[in-house]
Amino acid sequence: MPQPPEDVSRGRPARQSPAESLRVRVLKRVSPRFTLDVDFLAPAGITIVFGRSGSGKTILLNCIAGLVRPDAGFIVVGQTYLFDSERHIDVPVRRRALGYLFQQPALFPHLTVEQNVRYGLSGLPAEVQEQRVKEALESLRVAHLRPSYPRRISGGEAQRVALARALVTHPRALLLDEPLSALDEGTKSGIMSDLRAWVASQPIPVLYVTHAPREAYALGENMVILEEGKILAQGIPQQVLSAPRFETVAELAGFENVFDATVVAQHEAHGTMTCRLDGTDLCLEAPLIPLAGSSRVRVAIRAGDILLAKAKPAGVSARNIVPAKVRALESRGVTLVAHLDAGLPFEAHLTPSARQELGLDAGQDVWLVIKTYSCHLVR
Amino acid sequence: MNWDAVILSLKLASVVSGVLLLAGLPVAYWVAFSRWRWKFLVESVVALPLVLPPTVLGFYLLLALGPRSPLGQLCERLLGHGLAFSFQGLVVASVLYSLPFAVQPAAAAFALLDPTLLQASSVLGASRWRTFFRVILPLSASGVVTGVVLSFAHTLGEFGVVLMVGGNIPGITQTVSIAIYDEVQALNYQGANATALFLLTFSFLVLSLTYAMNRRVWAVWPLRH
């Protein structure tokens, strides 16, 4: 639990310990139909806040930054209360000592890169400013842009400068609102690895908001899933995303195949159960989970977890071997999406070379091979 | 040409645009950023001089500044004379009359700023003052300059309000426009023409200079958000 607050009115306090954490409990009624209601702890390191647009991600960051005032709750970074509705603490935005990166770099267009980065350091002695600016510009590899104006640099460079401008103030926590969503993969991963390096040397909590599952997998040690203003799940990304307990999580994490089903048999000795997909006779074997009274479930399967075979395979460990017909093949970047009909529409992914070897084409009969543990159950 | 009137007009216009630079910016800031629900009422009051006949404004100002009003009596005590038919009275009247010309371009420029720049500034620890002087003002300079120049030009050319409040006292309240009117009344067309031509040329130069420095389409009204 958070400790009593320190006096923040004297300006930016020195960091208490090398690894502070950010504790957030916020209730904010945004509209009659939308309330943000979250409670989580972000340790030092990168925490992904994952949710689709409209899930309340930006409002959450704005509450933490102080740009939006929560109705109730508290926000504590390290030992310092930034907000506490019960004790009427509401530290103004400029005294919160946080770094915030918006979706656009928001560099001041009339100031050079150097002046932008120096902006948050006013009041510090000139030598300290110079040293910090140098350190931040070099850490983000933008030292050569020092005298340039923002309109003369690229989008990736601009976000690097914006990141330098935020980090140079040695913020107590860093808030990133999809800052890299507009950049290409290479630029993005370069910036992320530089950010990681910085966070490793000066551990602070970093909240990284995104709606892209790929970023969520690649970046985070810790993850919070937000849906309609509520936290659905929290943990390490692989846990949170690959063992969904909720339908919405399954959808969020990119499960292409989601079916309503009824549990028709439970095999406790084998740790499995048989689920019949609604509207078909198709039965899939799935891991046994407690049913809590209802035999209605949803089965979620990733398109990448489905194997295709031209002949009925024998001697494989997978328990689900289902006949299907190829309806269409659609190329999506380097992957090929097979739309299949097994009584219900299925989607499977394969590589173009696999397709060639199989000689796969629309109209053909194939077999779908699905492992028991690739069938994720959602109550 | 009536140099006394020209000098008086230039003096009046300079003082008024100076006062409006100081007084108009806070009003423009408030108009651009306030979220008060009754803000539109204040906006309407600020814009009133745009639509009111100068005589209406001048009439009420005369009442407000006259020796029987509390404001007039206060000035009587402080300055030793009332505001009506004095240079100070002209300044007060012209400031009010030109207020929308100073406020609107500045407020429009403020409102067009990217709000994330202002948020970024506060997140970086800047106070409202620092944000205003380091971000808002430099990025809205063209709007502010336009406002100052317009209020200067507008004051230079006003007639009705000056006549109502200031009367026609040479060297004290007789501005260029009134001097021209005077000369026409006296059938001195040549004198009127010299002064009028001067005013025409001067106004054209000032406006051309502003537009040349500030090639942006602006609207005096309405203020677009």
Coordinates of C-alpha atoms in Angstrom, one line a residue:
Chain A
M1 CA 0.0 0.0 0.0
P2 CA 1.2 3.5 -0.7
Q3 CA 2.9 5.5 2.0
P4 CA 1.9 9.1 3.1
P5 CA 2.8 11.6 0.4
E6 CA 5.8 13.7 0.4
D7 CA 5.7 17.4 0.0
V8 CA 5.6 18.0 -3.7
S9 CA 5.0 21.7 -3.6
R10 CA 8.8 22.3 -3.4
G11 CA 9.2 21.1 -7.0
R12 CA 10.4 17.8 -8.4
P13 CA 11.5 15.6 -5.7
A14 CA 14.5 13.3 -6.2
R15 CA 13.6 9.8 -6.9
Q16 CA 13.4 7.8 -3.7
S17 CA 14.5 4.4 -4.8
P18 CA 15.9 3.2 -8.1
A19 CA 12.8 1.3 -8.9
E20 CA 9.5 3.1 -8.2
S21 CA 6.1 1.8 -9.1
L22 CA 3.0 3.4 -10.3
R23 CA -0.2 2.6 -8.5
V24 CA -3.4 3.7 -10.1
R25 CA -7.0 3.4 -8.9
V26 CA -9.2 5.7 -10.9
L27 CA -12.9 6.1 -11.4
K28 CA -14.0 8.6 -14.1
R29 CA -17.4 8.9 -15.5
V30 CA -16.8 10.1 -19.1
S31 CA -20.4 9.9 -20.4
P32 CA -23.6 8.2 -19.2
R33 CA -22.6 5.1 -21.0
F34 CA -18.8 5.1 -20.4
T35 CA -17.1 4.9 -17.1
L36 CA -13.4 4.3 -16.6
D37 CA -12.9 2.1 -13.6
V38 CA -9.4 0.7 -13.2
D39 CA -7.1 -0.5 -10.4
F40 CA -3.6 -1.7 -11.2
L41 CA 0.0 -1.5 -10.3
A42 CA 2.7 -0.9 -12.9
P43 CA 6.2 -1.8 -11.6
A44 CA 9.3 -0.3 -13.0
G45 CA 9.7 -1.4 -16.6
I46 CA 7.3 -1.5 -19.5
T47 CA 3.7 -2.2 -18.9
I48 CA 1.5 -2.5 -21.9
V49 CA -2.0 -1.1 -21.7
F50 CA -3.8 -3.0 -24.4
G51 CA -7.3 -2.3 -25.7
R52 CA -9.1 -1.2 -28.8
S53 CA -9.9 2.4 -29.6
G54 CA -12.6 3.6 -27.3
S55 CA -11.6 1.3 -24.4
G56 CA -10.5 4.3 -22.3
K57 CA -6.7 4.1 -22.8
T58 CA -6.1 7.7 -23.5
I59 CA -8.4 8.9 -20.8
L60 CA -6.5 6.7 -18.4
L61 CA -3.2 8.3 -19.4
N62 CA -4.8 11.8 -19.2
C63 CA -6.0 11.0 -15.7
I64 CA -2.5 10.0 -14.6
A65 CA -0.9 13.0 -16.3
G66 CA -3.4 15.3 -14.6
L67 CA -5.0 16.5 -17.8
V68 CA -8.3 15.0 -16.8
R69 CA -9.5 15.0 -13.2
P70 CA -10.8 11.6 -12.0
D71 CA -14.0 11.5 -10.0
A72 CA -12.5 9.2 -7.4
G73 CA -9.5 7.2 -6.6
F74 CA -5.8 7.8 -6.1
I75 CA -2.6 7.9 -8.2
V76 CA 0.7 7.2 -6.5
V77 CA 4.1 7.1 -8.1
G78 CA 6.8 5.8 -5.7
Q79 CA 5.9 7.4 -2.4
T80 CA 4.3 10.5 -3.9
Y81 CA 0.6 11.0 -4.2
L82 CA -0.3 12.7 -7.4
F83 CA -4.0 12.5 -6.8
D84 CA -6.2 11.3 -3.9
S85 CA -9.8 12.2 -4.0
E86 CA -10.4 11.4 -0.3
R87 CA -7.6 13.7 0.9
H88 CA -8.2 16.3 -1.8
I89 CA -4.7 15.9 -3.3
D90 CA -4.5 16.9 -6.9
V91 CA -1.0 17.9 -7.9
P92 CA -1.1 20.2 -11.0
V93 CA 0.0 18.7 -14.3
R94 CA 3.3 20.7 -14.3
R95 CA 4.3 19.5 -10.9
R96 CA 3.7 15.8 -11.5
A97 CA 7.1 15.3 -13.1
L98 CA 5.9 12.7 -15.6
G99 CA 6.8 12.1 -19.2
Y100 CA 4.0 11.9 -21.7
L101 CA 4.3 11.0 -25.3
F102 CA 1.3 11.7 -27.5
Q103 CA 0.3 10.0 -30.7
Q104 CA 1.9 12.9 -32.5
P105 CA 5.4 14.1 -31.5
A106 CA 3.9 17.5 -30.5
L107 CA 7.3 19.2 -30.9
F108 CA 7.2 23.0 -30.6
P109 CA 7.5 24.0 -34.3
H110 CA 9.1 27.4 -33.5
L111 CA 11.9 25.8 -31.4
T112 CA 14.9 23.8 -32.6
V113 CA 15.4 20.2 -31.6
E114 CA 17.8 21.3 -28.9
Q115 CA 15.4 24.0 -27.6
N116 CA 12.6 21.5 -27.6
V117 CA 14.6 19.0 -25.5
R118 CA 15.7 21.8 -23.1
Y119 CA 12.2 23.1 -22.7
G120 CA 11.4 21.1 -19.6
L121 CA 14.7 21.9 -17.8
S122 CA 14.2 25.6 -17.1
G123 CA 15.4 26.5 -13.6
L124 CA 18.3 24.0 -13.6
P125 CA 21.9 25.4 -13.8
A126 CA 23.1 25.8 -17.4
E127 CA 25.8 23.1 -17.1
V128 CA 23.3 20.5 -15.8
Q129 CA 20.9 21.4 -18.6
E130 CA 23.7 21.0 -21.2
Q131 CA 24.8 17.7 -19.8
R132 CA 21.3 16.3 -19.6
V133 CA 20.4 17.5 -23.1
K134 CA 23.5 15.9 -24.5
E135 CA 22.8 12.6 -22.7
A136 CA 19.2 12.4 -23.9
L137 CA 20.0 13.4 -27.5
E138 CA 22.8 10.8 -27.6
S139 CA 20.8 8.0 -26.0
L140 CA 18.1 8.5 -28.6
R141 CA 20.6 8.9 -31.5
V142 CA 19.4 12.4 -32.5
A143 CA 22.4 14.5 -31.4
H144 CA 23.0 15.4 -35.1
L145 CA 19.6 17.0 -35.3
R146 CA 20.3 19.6 -32.5
P147 CA 20.0 22.7 -34.7
S148 CA 17.2 21.5 -36.9
Y149 CA 13.6 22.6 -36.7
P150 CA 10.9 20.0 -36.3
R151 CA 9.5 20.5 -39.8
R152 CA 12.8 19.4 -41.3
I153 CA 13.1 16.0 -39.6
S154 CA 11.3 12.7 -40.3
G155 CA 8.4 11.3 -38.3
G156 CA 10.6 8.7 -36.6
E157 CA 13.2 11.3 -35.7
A158 CA 10.5 13.6 -34.4
Q159 CA 9.2 10.8 -32.0
R160 CA 12.8 10.2 -30.9
V161 CA 13.2 13.9 -30.1
A162 CA 9.9 13.9 -28.3
L163 CA 11.0 10.9 -26.3
A164 CA 14.3 12.7 -25.5
R165 CA 12.3 15.8 -24.5
A166 CA 10.3 13.7 -22.0
L167 CA 13.2 11.6 -20.7
V168 CA 15.6 14.5 -20.2
T169 CA 13.5 15.8 -17.3
H170 CA 14.1 12.4 -15.5
P171 CA 10.4 11.8 -15.1
R172 CA 9.0 9.6 -12.3
A173 CA 7.0 7.6 -14.8
L174 CA 6.6 7.7 -18.6
L175 CA 3.2 7.6 -20.4
L176 CA 3.2 6.6 -24.0
D177 CA 0.0 6.9 -26.0
E178 CA 0.6 4.8 -29.1
P179 CA 3.5 7.1 -30.0
L180 CA 4.9 4.7 -32.6
S181 CA 1.7 3.7 -34.3
A182 CA 2.3 5.8 -37.3
L183 CA 5.9 4.5 -37.9
D184 CA 7.1 1.6 -39.8
E185 CA 8.3 -1.6 -38.1
G186 CA 12.0 -1.0 -38.4
T187 CA 11.8 2.6 -37.0
K188 CA 9.5 1.4 -34.3
S189 CA 11.7 -1.4 -33.0
G190 CA 14.8 0.8 -33.1
I191 CA 13.1 3.4 -30.9
M192 CA 11.7 0.7 -28.6
S193 CA 15.2 -0.8 -28.0
D194 CA 16.6 2.6 -27.2
L195 CA 13.8 3.2 -24.8
R196 CA 14.4 -0.2 -23.2
A197 CA 18.0 0.7 -22.8
W198 CA 17.1 3.9 -21.0
V199 CA 14.6 2.2 -18.8
A200 CA 17.1 -0.5 -17.9
S201 CA 19.6 2.2 -16.7
Q202 CA 17.0 4.4 -14.9
P203 CA 14.1 2.1 -13.9
I204 CA 10.8 3.9 -14.0
P205 CA 7.3 2.6 -14.7
V206 CA 6.5 3.0 -18.4
L207 CA 2.9 2.7 -19.5
Y208 CA 2.7 1.9 -23.2
V209 CA -0.8 2.1 -24.7
T210 CA -1.5 0.2 -27.9
H211 CA -4.2 -1.5 -29.8
A212 CA -1.8 -3.7 -31.8
P213 CA -1.4 -7.2 -30.5
R214 CA 2.0 -7.5 -32.2
E215 CA 3.3 -4.6 -30.2
A216 CA 1.8 -6.0 -27.1
Y217 CA 3.7 -9.3 -27.5
A218 CA 7.0 -7.6 -28.5
L219 CA 7.3 -5.0 -25.9
G220 CA 5.9 -5.8 -22.5
E221 CA 7.0 -7.5 -19.4
N222 CA 3.6 -6.7 -17.8
M223 CA 0.3 -6.2 -19.4
V224 CA -3.1 -4.7 -18.6
I225 CA -6.0 -5.4 -20.9
L226 CA -8.6 -2.6 -21.0
E227 CA -12.1 -3.1 -22.4
E228 CA -14.8 -0.5 -22.1
G229 CA -13.1 1.2 -19.3
K230 CA -12.5 -1.9 -17.2
I231 CA -9.5 -4.1 -16.7
L232 CA -10.2 -7.5 -18.1
A233 CA -6.9 -9.2 -17.3
Q234 CA -3.4 -8.4 -16.1
G235 CA -0.2 -10.3 -16.1
I236 CA 2.7 -11.1 -18.5
P237 CA 1.5 -10.9 -22.2
Q238 CA 1.9 -14.6 -23.0
Q239 CA -0.3 -15.5 -20.0
V240 CA -2.8 -12.9 -20.6
L241 CA -3.1 -13.3 -24.3
S242 CA -2.7 -17.0 -24.8
A243 CA -4.8 -18.4 -22.0
P244 CA -7.9 -16.3 -22.3
R245 CA -10.6 -16.7 -19.8
F246 CA -12.9 -14.2 -21.4
E247 CA -14.4 -13.9 -24.8
T248 CA -13.4 -10.3 -25.3
V249 CA -9.8 -11.2 -24.5
A250 CA -9.9 -13.9 -27.1
E251 CA -11.1 -11.5 -29.7
L252 CA -8.7 -8.9 -28.7
A253 CA -5.8 -11.2 -28.9
G254 CA -6.6 -12.1 -32.5
F255 CA -8.4 -15.4 -32.4
E256 CA -9.7 -15.8 -35.9
N257 CA -12.0 -18.7 -35.1
V258 CA -14.5 -18.4 -32.3
F259 CA -17.5 -20.8 -32.1
D260 CA -20.4 -21.3 -29.7
A261 CA -20.5 -24.8 -28.4
T262 CA -22.0 -27.2 -25.9
V263 CA -20.0 -29.5 -23.7
V264 CA -21.4 -33.0 -24.4
A265 CA -18.9 -35.1 -22.4
Q266 CA -16.2 -34.5 -19.8
H267 CA -13.3 -36.9 -19.6
E268 CA -11.9 -36.1 -16.2
A269 CA -9.3 -38.9 -16.4
H270 CA -7.8 -37.5 -19.5
G271 CA -8.2 -33.8 -18.6
T272 CA -10.3 -33.2 -21.6
M273 CA -13.9 -32.6 -22.7
T274 CA -15.8 -32.9 -25.9
C275 CA -17.6 -29.8 -27.2
R276 CA -20.1 -29.9 -30.0
L277 CA -20.1 -26.8 -32.1
D278 CA -23.5 -25.2 -32.4
G279 CA -25.4 -26.0 -35.7
T280 CA -23.2 -28.9 -36.6
D281 CA -22.3 -32.4 -35.5
L282 CA -18.7 -31.4 -35.3
C283 CA -17.1 -32.3 -32.0
L284 CA -13.8 -30.9 -30.8
E285 CA -11.7 -32.2 -27.9
A286 CA -10.7 -29.3 -25.7
P287 CA -8.9 -29.0 -22.3
L288 CA -11.1 -29.6 -19.3
I289 CA -12.2 -26.5 -17.4
P290 CA -14.7 -26.1 -14.6
L291 CA -18.0 -25.4 -16.1
A292 CA -19.8 -23.6 -13.2
G293 CA -23.2 -25.0 -13.9
S294 CA -23.6 -24.2 -17.6
S295 CA -22.5 -26.5 -20.4
R296 CA -22.5 -23.6 -22.9
V297 CA -18.9 -22.5 -23.8
R298 CA -17.1 -20.7 -26.6
V299 CA -14.2 -22.3 -28.4
A300 CA -11.5 -20.0 -29.7
I301 CA -8.8 -21.3 -32.1
R302 CA -6.0 -19.2 -33.7
A303 CA -5.8 -19.5 -37.5
G304 CA -2.1 -20.2 -37.1
D305 CA -2.7 -23.2 -34.8
I306 CA -4.7 -25.2 -37.5
L307 CA -2.7 -27.6 -39.6
L308 CA -4.0 -28.6 -43.1
A309 CA -3.5 -32.0 -44.6
K310 CA -4.5 -33.3 -48.0
A311 CA -5.1 -36.9 -46.8
K312 CA -6.5 -38.0 -43.5
P313 CA -3.4 -38.1 -41.3
A314 CA -2.7 -41.1 -39.2
G315 CA -0.4 -41.5 -36.3
V316 CA -0.5 -37.9 -35.1
S317 CA -0.9 -36.8 -31.6
A318 CA -3.5 -34.1 -32.3
R319 CA -7.0 -35.3 -31.2
N320 CA -9.1 -33.2 -33.6
I321 CA -9.0 -34.2 -37.2
V322 CA -11.8 -32.6 -39.1
P323 CA -12.8 -32.9 -42.8
A324 CA -13.3 -29.6 -44.6
K325 CA -13.5 -28.0 -48.0
V326 CA -11.3 -25.1 -49.2
R327 CA -13.6 -22.2 -50.1
A328 CA -11.1 -19.6 -51.0
L329 CA -7.4 -18.7 -50.6
E330 CA -6.5 -15.1 -49.9
S331 CA -3.0 -13.8 -49.8
R332 CA -2.3 -11.4 -46.9
G333 CA 1.3 -10.2 -47.0
V334 CA 3.5 -13.2 -46.5
T335 CA 0.8 -15.4 -45.1
L336 CA -1.9 -17.1 -47.0
V337 CA -5.3 -17.2 -45.4
A338 CA -7.4 -20.3 -46.2
H339 CA -11.1 -19.9 -45.8
L340 CA -12.5 -23.4 -45.0
D341 CA -15.9 -24.9 -44.6
A342 CA -16.2 -27.7 -42.0
G343 CA -19.9 -27.2 -41.4
L344 CA -18.9 -23.8 -40.0
P345 CA -16.5 -21.3 -41.6
F346 CA -12.9 -21.8 -40.4
E347 CA -9.9 -19.7 -41.1
A348 CA -6.4 -21.2 -41.2
H349 CA -3.0 -19.6 -42.0
L350 CA -0.2 -21.1 -44.1
T351 CA 2.8 -20.0 -46.0
P352 CA 2.8 -19.7 -49.8
S353 CA 5.4 -22.5 -50.1
A354 CA 3.3 -24.9 -48.0
R355 CA 0.4 -24.2 -50.3
Q356 CA 2.6 -25.1 -53.3
E357 CA 3.8 -28.3 -51.8
L358 CA 0.2 -29.3 -50.9
G359 CA -1.0 -28.1 -54.3
L360 CA -3.8 -26.5 -52.4
D361 CA -6.6 -24.8 -54.3
A362 CA -10.2 -23.6 -53.8
G363 CA -12.8 -26.4 -54.0
Q364 CA -10.4 -29.2 -52.6
D365 CA -11.1 -31.4 -49.7
V366 CA -8.7 -31.1 -46.8
W367 CA -8.3 -32.2 -43.2
L368 CA -8.0 -29.8 -40.4
V369 CA -5.7 -30.9 -37.6
I370 CA -6.1 -29.1 -34.3
K371 CA -4.4 -30.0 -31.0
T372 CA -6.5 -30.2 -27.9
Y373 CA -4.6 -27.3 -26.3
S374 CA -5.1 -25.1 -29.3
C375 CA -8.7 -25.1 -28.4
H376 CA -9.2 -22.2 -25.9
L377 CA -12.3 -22.2 -24.0
V378 CA -14.2 -19.1 -23.0
R379 CA -17.1 -19.2 -20.6
Chain B
M1 CA -3.0 69.9 -44.3
N2 CA -3.9 69.9 -40.6
W3 CA -0.8 68.5 -38.9
D4 CA -2.2 69.0 -35.4
A5 CA -5.0 66.6 -36.2
V6 CA -2.7 64.1 -37.9
I7 CA -0.4 64.1 -34.9
L8 CA -3.2 63.8 -32.5
S9 CA -4.7 60.9 -34.5
L10 CA -1.4 59.0 -34.6
K11 CA -0.9 59.6 -30.9
L12 CA -4.4 58.4 -30.1
A13 CA -4.0 55.3 -32.4
S14 CA -0.6 54.4 -30.8
V15 CA -1.9 54.7 -27.3
V16 CA -5.0 52.7 -28.1
S17 CA -3.3 49.9 -29.9
G18 CA -0.7 49.8 -27.0
V19 CA -3.5 49.6 -24.4
L20 CA -5.3 46.9 -26.6
L21 CA -2.1 44.9 -26.9
L22 CA -2.0 44.7 -23.1
A23 CA -5.8 44.5 -22.4
G24 CA -6.8 42.5 -25.5
L25 CA -4.5 39.5 -25.0
P26 CA -6.0 38.4 -21.7
V27 CA -9.5 38.8 -23.2
A28 CA -8.4 36.9 -26.3
Y29 CA -6.9 34.1 -24.2
W30 CA -10.0 33.9 -22.2
V31 CA -12.3 33.8 -25.3
A32 CA -10.1 31.1 -26.9
F33 CA -9.6 28.8 -23.9
S34 CA -12.4 29.3 -21.4
R35 CA -15.0 26.5 -21.2
W36 CA -17.5 28.6 -19.3
R37 CA -21.0 27.9 -20.6
W38 CA -22.0 31.6 -20.8
K39 CA -18.9 32.5 -22.7
F40 CA -20.9 33.3 -25.8
L41 CA -22.4 36.3 -23.9
V42 CA -19.0 37.8 -23.3
E43 CA -18.1 37.1 -26.9
S44 CA -21.2 39.0 -28.0
V45 CA -20.3 42.0 -25.8
V46 CA -16.8 42.1 -27.2
A47 CA -18.2 42.0 -30.7
L48 CA -20.9 44.6 -30.2
P49 CA -18.8 47.5 -31.5
L50 CA -18.7 45.7 -34.9
V51 CA -22.4 46.1 -35.4
L52 CA -23.5 49.1 -33.3
P53 CA -23.6 52.4 -35.0
P54 CA -20.8 54.5 -33.5
T55 CA -23.4 57.1 -32.3
V56 CA -25.1 54.5 -30.1
L57 CA -21.8 53.5 -28.5
G58 CA -20.7 57.1 -28.3
F59 CA -24.0 58.1 -26.7
Y60 CA -23.7 55.6 -23.9
L61 CA -20.0 56.3 -23.4
L62 CA -20.8 60.0 -23.1
L63 CA -23.3 59.2 -20.4
A64 CA -20.9 56.8 -18.7
L65 CA -18.0 59.2 -18.8
G66 CA -19.9 62.4 -18.2
P67 CA -19.7 64.4 -15.0
R68 CA -22.9 62.9 -13.5
S69 CA -21.7 59.3 -13.8
P70 CA -19.7 57.6 -11.0
L71 CA -16.9 57.0 -13.5
G72 CA -16.9 60.6 -14.6
Q73 CA -16.9 61.8 -11.0
L74 CA -14.0 59.5 -10.1
C75 CA -11.9 60.9 -13.0
E76 CA -12.9 64.4 -12.0
R77 CA -11.3 63.8 -8.6
L78 CA -8.2 61.9 -10.0
L79 CA -7.4 64.0 -13.1
G80 CA -9.0 67.3 -12.2
H81 CA -11.3 67.1 -15.2
G82 CA -14.0 64.8 -16.5
L83 CA -13.4 62.2 -19.2
A84 CA -15.8 63.6 -21.7
F85 CA -14.3 66.0 -24.3
S86 CA -10.7 65.1 -23.2
F87 CA -8.0 63.0 -24.7
Q88 CA -8.2 60.4 -21.9
G89 CA -11.9 60.0 -22.7
L90 CA -11.1 59.5 -26.4
V91 CA -8.6 56.8 -25.4
V92 CA -11.2 55.0 -23.3
A93 CA -13.9 55.2 -26.0
S94 CA -11.5 54.1 -28.7
V95 CA -10.2 51.2 -26.7
L96 CA -13.8 49.9 -26.3
Y97 CA -14.7 50.7 -29.9
S98 CA -11.6 48.8 -31.3
L99 CA -11.7 46.0 -28.8
P100 CA -13.1 43.4 -31.3
F101 CA -10.4 44.3 -33.8
A102 CA -7.7 43.4 -31.4
V103 CA -9.3 40.5 -29.7
Q104 CA -10.7 38.5 -32.7
P105 CA -7.5 37.9 -34.7
A106 CA -5.6 37.0 -31.5
A107 CA -8.3 34.7 -30.2
A108 CA -8.7 33.0 -33.6
A109 CA -4.9 32.4 -33.7
F110 CA -5.0 31.0 -30.1
A111 CA -7.9 28.7 -30.9
L112 CA -6.1 27.3 -34.0
L113 CA -3.1 26.1 -32.0
D114 CA -2.7 22.4 -31.6
P115 CA -3.9 21.7 -28.0
T116 CA -1.4 18.9 -27.6
L117 CA 1.4 21.5 -27.8
L118 CA -0.1 23.2 -24.8
Q119 CA -0.6 19.9 -22.9
A120 CA 3.0 19.0 -23.8
S121 CA 4.2 22.3 -22.3
S122 CA 2.4 21.7 -19.0
V123 CA 3.5 18.1 -18.8
L124 CA 7.1 19.4 -19.2
G125 CA 6.6 21.5 -16.1
A126 CA 5.8 24.9 -17.6
S127 CA 3.4 27.3 -15.8
R128 CA 0.5 29.0 -17.7
W129 CA 2.6 32.1 -18.0
R130 CA 5.6 30.2 -19.4
T131 CA 3.4 28.3 -21.8
F132 CA 1.8 31.6 -22.9
F133 CA 5.1 33.4 -23.6
R134 CA 7.1 30.5 -24.9
V135 CA 4.5 28.6 -26.9
I136 CA 1.2 30.4 -27.4
L137 CA 2.5 33.9 -28.2
P138 CA 5.3 32.9 -30.6
L139 CA 3.0 30.6 -32.5
S140 CA 0.2 33.2 -32.7
A141 CA 2.4 36.2 -33.4
S142 CA 0.8 36.9 -36.8
G143 CA -2.7 37.0 -35.2
V144 CA -1.5 39.3 -32.5
V145 CA 0.2 41.6 -34.9
T146 CA -2.9 41.7 -37.1
G147 CA -4.9 42.6 -34.1
V148 CA -2.6 45.5 -33.1
V149 CA -2.4 46.8 -36.6
L150 CA -6.2 46.6 -37.2
S151 CA -6.9 48.4 -33.9
F152 CA -4.4 51.1 -34.9
A153 CA -5.9 51.6 -38.3
H154 CA -9.4 51.4 -37.0
T155 CA -8.7 54.0 -34.3
L156 CA -7.0 56.2 -36.9
G157 CA -10.1 56.2 -39.0
E158 CA -12.9 56.4 -36.5
F159 CA -15.4 59.3 -36.6
G160 CA -18.7 58.8 -34.9
V161 CA -17.5 57.8 -31.4
V162 CA -14.9 60.5 -31.4
L163 CA -17.4 63.1 -32.3
M164 CA -19.8 62.0 -29.6
V165 CA -17.3 61.6 -26.8
G166 CA -14.5 64.0 -27.7
G167 CA -16.3 66.7 -29.6
N168 CA -14.1 68.8 -31.8
I169 CA -11.5 70.6 -29.8
P170 CA -8.4 71.3 -32.0
G171 CA -5.2 69.9 -30.5
I172 CA -7.1 68.0 -27.8
T173 CA -9.9 65.9 -29.4
Q174 CA -9.9 67.0 -33.1
T175 CA -8.7 63.9 -34.9
V176 CA -8.0 63.6 -38.7
S177 CA -11.4 62.4 -39.6
I178 CA -13.1 65.2 -37.8
A179 CA -10.7 67.7 -39.2
I180 CA -11.6 66.6 -42.7
Y181 CA -15.3 66.8 -41.9
D182 CA -14.6 70.3 -40.5
E183 CA -12.8 71.4 -43.7
V184 CA -15.6 70.1 -45.9
Q185 CA -18.1 72.0 -43.8
A186 CA -16.0 75.1 -44.3
L187 CA -15.9 74.3 -48.1
N188 CA -12.1 74.0 -47.9
Y189 CA -12.0 71.1 -50.3
Q190 CA -8.3 71.4 -50.9
G191 CA -7.4 71.1 -47.3
A192 CA -9.8 68.2 -46.9
N193 CA -8.3 66.5 -49.9
A194 CA -4.8 66.8 -48.6
T195 CA -5.6 65.3 -45.2
A196 CA -7.9 62.7 -46.7
L197 CA -5.3 61.6 -49.2
F198 CA -2.7 61.3 -46.4
L199 CA -5.1 59.1 -44.4
L200 CA -5.9 57.0 -47.4
T201 CA -2.2 56.5 -48.3
F202 CA -1.2 55.8 -44.7
S203 CA -3.9 53.3 -44.1
F204 CA -3.2 51.5 -47.4
L205 CA 0.5 51.3 -46.5
V206 CA -0.1 50.0 -43.0
L207 CA -2.5 47.3 -44.2
S208 CA -0.3 46.3 -47.1
L209 CA 2.7 45.9 -44.8
T210 CA 0.6 43.7 -42.4
Y211 CA -0.7 41.5 -45.2
A212 CA 2.7 41.2 -46.7
M213 CA 4.2 40.1 -43.4
N214 CA 1.3 37.9 -42.6
R215 CA 0.0 36.1 -45.6
R216 CA -2.7 34.1 -44.0
V217 CA -6.4 34.3 -44.6
W218 CA -8.0 35.6 -41.4
A219 CA -11.5 36.4 -40.5
V220 CA -12.3 39.2 -38.1
W221 CA -15.5 37.5 -37.3
P222 CA -16.8 34.8 -36.7
L223 CA -14.1 33.2 -34.7
R224 CA -13.7 29.7 -36.0
H225 CA -12.8 26.9 -33.5

